[in-house]
XYZ file of C-alpha atoms in Angstrom:
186
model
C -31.601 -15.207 18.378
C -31.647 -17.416 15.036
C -28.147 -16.251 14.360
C -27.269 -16.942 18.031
C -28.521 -20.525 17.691
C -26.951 -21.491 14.331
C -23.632 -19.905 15.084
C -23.529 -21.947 18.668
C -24.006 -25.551 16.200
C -21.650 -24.331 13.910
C -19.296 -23.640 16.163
C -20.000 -26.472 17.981
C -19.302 -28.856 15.081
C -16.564 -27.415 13.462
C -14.303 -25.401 15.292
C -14.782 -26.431 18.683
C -15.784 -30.151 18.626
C -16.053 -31.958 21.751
C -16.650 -35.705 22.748
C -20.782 -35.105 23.290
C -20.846 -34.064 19.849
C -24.015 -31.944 20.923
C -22.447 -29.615 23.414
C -20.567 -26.357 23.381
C -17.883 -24.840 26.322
C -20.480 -22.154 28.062
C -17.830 -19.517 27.251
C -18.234 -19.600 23.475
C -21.742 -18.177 24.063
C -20.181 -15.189 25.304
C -18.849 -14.397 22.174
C -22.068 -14.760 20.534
C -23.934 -12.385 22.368
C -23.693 -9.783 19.979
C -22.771 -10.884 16.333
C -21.927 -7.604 14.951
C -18.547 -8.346 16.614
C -17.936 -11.284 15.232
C -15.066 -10.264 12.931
C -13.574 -8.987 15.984
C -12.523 -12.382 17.442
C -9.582 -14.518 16.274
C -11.136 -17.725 15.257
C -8.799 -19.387 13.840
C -6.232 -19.036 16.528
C -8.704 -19.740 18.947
C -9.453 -23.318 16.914
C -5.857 -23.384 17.012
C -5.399 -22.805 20.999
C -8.496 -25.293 21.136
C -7.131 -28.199 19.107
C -3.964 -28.119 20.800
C -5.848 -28.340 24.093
C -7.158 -31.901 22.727
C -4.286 -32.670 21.331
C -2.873 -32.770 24.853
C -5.677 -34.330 26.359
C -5.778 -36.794 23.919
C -2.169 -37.748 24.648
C -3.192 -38.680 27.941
C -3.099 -42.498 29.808
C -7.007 -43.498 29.507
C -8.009 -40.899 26.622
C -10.176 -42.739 24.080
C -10.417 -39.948 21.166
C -9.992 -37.168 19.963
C -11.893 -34.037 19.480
C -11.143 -30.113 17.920
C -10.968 -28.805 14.309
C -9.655 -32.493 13.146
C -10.322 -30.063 9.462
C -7.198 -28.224 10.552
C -5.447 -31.561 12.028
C -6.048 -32.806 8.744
C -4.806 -30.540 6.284
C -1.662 -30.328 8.450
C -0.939 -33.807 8.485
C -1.195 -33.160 4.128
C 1.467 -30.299 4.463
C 3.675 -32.441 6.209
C 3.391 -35.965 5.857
C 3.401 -36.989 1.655
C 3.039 -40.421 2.461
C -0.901 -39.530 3.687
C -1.381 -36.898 1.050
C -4.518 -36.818 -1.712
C -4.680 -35.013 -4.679
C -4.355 -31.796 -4.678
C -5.918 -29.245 -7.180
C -4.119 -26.143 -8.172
C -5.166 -22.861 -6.388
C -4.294 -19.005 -6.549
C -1.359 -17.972 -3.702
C -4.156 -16.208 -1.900
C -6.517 -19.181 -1.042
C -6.140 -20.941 2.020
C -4.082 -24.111 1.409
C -6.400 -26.435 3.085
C -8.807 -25.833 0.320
C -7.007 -27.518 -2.608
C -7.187 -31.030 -0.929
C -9.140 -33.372 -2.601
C -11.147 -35.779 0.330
C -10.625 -39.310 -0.155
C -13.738 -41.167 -0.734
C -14.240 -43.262 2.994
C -14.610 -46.936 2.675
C -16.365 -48.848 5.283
C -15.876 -52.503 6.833
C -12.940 -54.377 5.586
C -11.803 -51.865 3.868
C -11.946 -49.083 6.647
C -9.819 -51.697 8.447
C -7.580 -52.447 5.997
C -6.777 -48.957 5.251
C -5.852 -48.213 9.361
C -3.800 -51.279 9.315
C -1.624 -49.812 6.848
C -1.402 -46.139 7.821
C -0.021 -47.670 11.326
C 1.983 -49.316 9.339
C 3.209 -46.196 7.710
C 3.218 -44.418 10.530
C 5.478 -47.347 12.320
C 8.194 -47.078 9.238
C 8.397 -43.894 8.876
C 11.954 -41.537 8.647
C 12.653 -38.016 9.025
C 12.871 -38.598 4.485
C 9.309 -39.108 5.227
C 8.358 -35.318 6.494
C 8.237 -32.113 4.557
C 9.685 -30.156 7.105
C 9.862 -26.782 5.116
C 6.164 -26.687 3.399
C 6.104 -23.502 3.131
C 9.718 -23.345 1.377
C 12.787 -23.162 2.633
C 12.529 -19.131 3.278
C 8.747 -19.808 4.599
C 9.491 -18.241 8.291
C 10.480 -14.635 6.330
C 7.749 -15.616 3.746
C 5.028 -15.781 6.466
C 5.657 -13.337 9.116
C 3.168 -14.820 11.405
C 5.505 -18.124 11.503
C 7.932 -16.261 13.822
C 5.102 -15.533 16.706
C 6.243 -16.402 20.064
C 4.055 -16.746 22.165
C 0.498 -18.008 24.265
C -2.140 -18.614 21.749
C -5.200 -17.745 24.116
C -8.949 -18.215 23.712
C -11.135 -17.455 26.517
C -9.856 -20.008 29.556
C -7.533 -21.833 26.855
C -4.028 -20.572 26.959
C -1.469 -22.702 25.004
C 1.996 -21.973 24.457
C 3.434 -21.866 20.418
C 6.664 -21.789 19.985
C 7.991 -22.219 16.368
C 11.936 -22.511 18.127
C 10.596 -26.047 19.094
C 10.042 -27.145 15.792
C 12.773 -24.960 14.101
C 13.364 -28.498 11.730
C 10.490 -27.788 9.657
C 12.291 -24.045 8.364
C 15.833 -26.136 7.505
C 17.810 -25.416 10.986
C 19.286 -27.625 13.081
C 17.117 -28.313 16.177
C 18.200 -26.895 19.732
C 16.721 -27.322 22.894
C 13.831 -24.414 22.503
C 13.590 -22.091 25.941
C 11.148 -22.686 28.158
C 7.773 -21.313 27.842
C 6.274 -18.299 29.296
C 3.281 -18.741 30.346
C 0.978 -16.269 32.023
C -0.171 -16.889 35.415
C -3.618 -15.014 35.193
C-alpha cells in the first residue's frame, strides 16, 4: 500500500500534473494496483499522450495554464528552439537527452518579469533561422526508428493522434499537407 501511495504522488506531480496540483485522473490508480507490472506500461508515451491532451486544452479561449510533464515540454523547447537553450553538459549517446540540460537558476520579482518580457519578445521575432528543425541530424528519422510511428498515442481514456508527416520540416523535407488522422472510434 506504501508503494501504492508514493507512486500515485509521484505520478501525480510529475508525469501527470493537473491544475489541483493535489489530484490524480482515477484511472491512473488502475495501473497501480499491482506494481509488479509496472514495467509493463508505456510511461513515457502515456506522459506524452497526456501532455498533448493539455497542450490542447491549454490552447483553448478561457484556459488560464497549463499542466502535464512541462519536464518533457521543456527539454523540447531546448532541442528546438537555441534562442531558449542553457548549457548543456556533455553526455554518453545512450543517456536520455533531457538529462544534459543545465536548469537556469529562477529569479523572482523584477527580474522574473523582466526575463518573460523578453522571451515574448523572442518569441514575437522569431524566424524559421530561429528553429533546429533536424535535432536529431539530418538522417534522425532512419537514426531513430521510433520517429517514423504513425499513429494514436493512447493512455487509458487519452487517445491523441502523432503524426511525424505533419511536422516533416524538422527531418529537412519540404512540408505537405499531412493526411488526415485516423482515429479510433472505441
Amino acid at each position: 500500500m506504501e508503494v501504492q501511495c508514493y507512486l500515485f504522488v509521484l505520478l501525480g506531480s510529475t508525469l501527470f500534473v493537473d491544475k489541483s496540483r493535489d489530484r490524480l485522473r482515477p484511472a491512473i490508480n488502475l495501473f497501480l494496483k499491482d506494481h509488479r507490472r509496472l514495467t509493463d506500461y508505456a510511461w513515457r508515451a502515456g506522459s506524452l499522450a497526456y501532455l498533448y491532451r493539455q497542450l490542447g486544452v491549454a490552447t483553448r479561449a478561457g484556459s488560464k495554464g497549463l499542466c502535464g510533464c512541462l519536464t518533457l515540454l521543456q527539454a523540447w523547447i531546448y532541442e528546438y528552439f537555441p534562442l531558449f537553450r542553457p548549457s548543456q553538459l556533455p553526455q554518453s549517446p545512450d543517456a536520455p537527452r533531457d538529462s544534459s540540460w543545465i536548469s537556469p537558476r529562477l529569479p523572482g520579482g523584477d527580474e522574473a518579469r523582466q526575463r518573460l518580457v523578453r522571451y515574448r519578445q523572442l518569441l514575437d521575432e522569431l524566424s524559421a533561422d530561429d528553429v533546429t528543425w533536424t535535432p536529431y541530424g539530418r538522417d534522425g528519422h532512419t537514426d531513430i526508428p521510433r520517429s517514423l510511428y504513425t499513429s494514436p498515442i493512447r493512455f487509458s481514456d487519452i487517445v491523441e493522434g502523432y503524426d511525424p508527416a505533419r511536422c516533416l520540416r524538422q527531418f529537412g523535407y519540404r512540408q505537405i499537407i499531412p493526411r488526415a488522422m485516423t482515429v479510433p472510434h472505441d
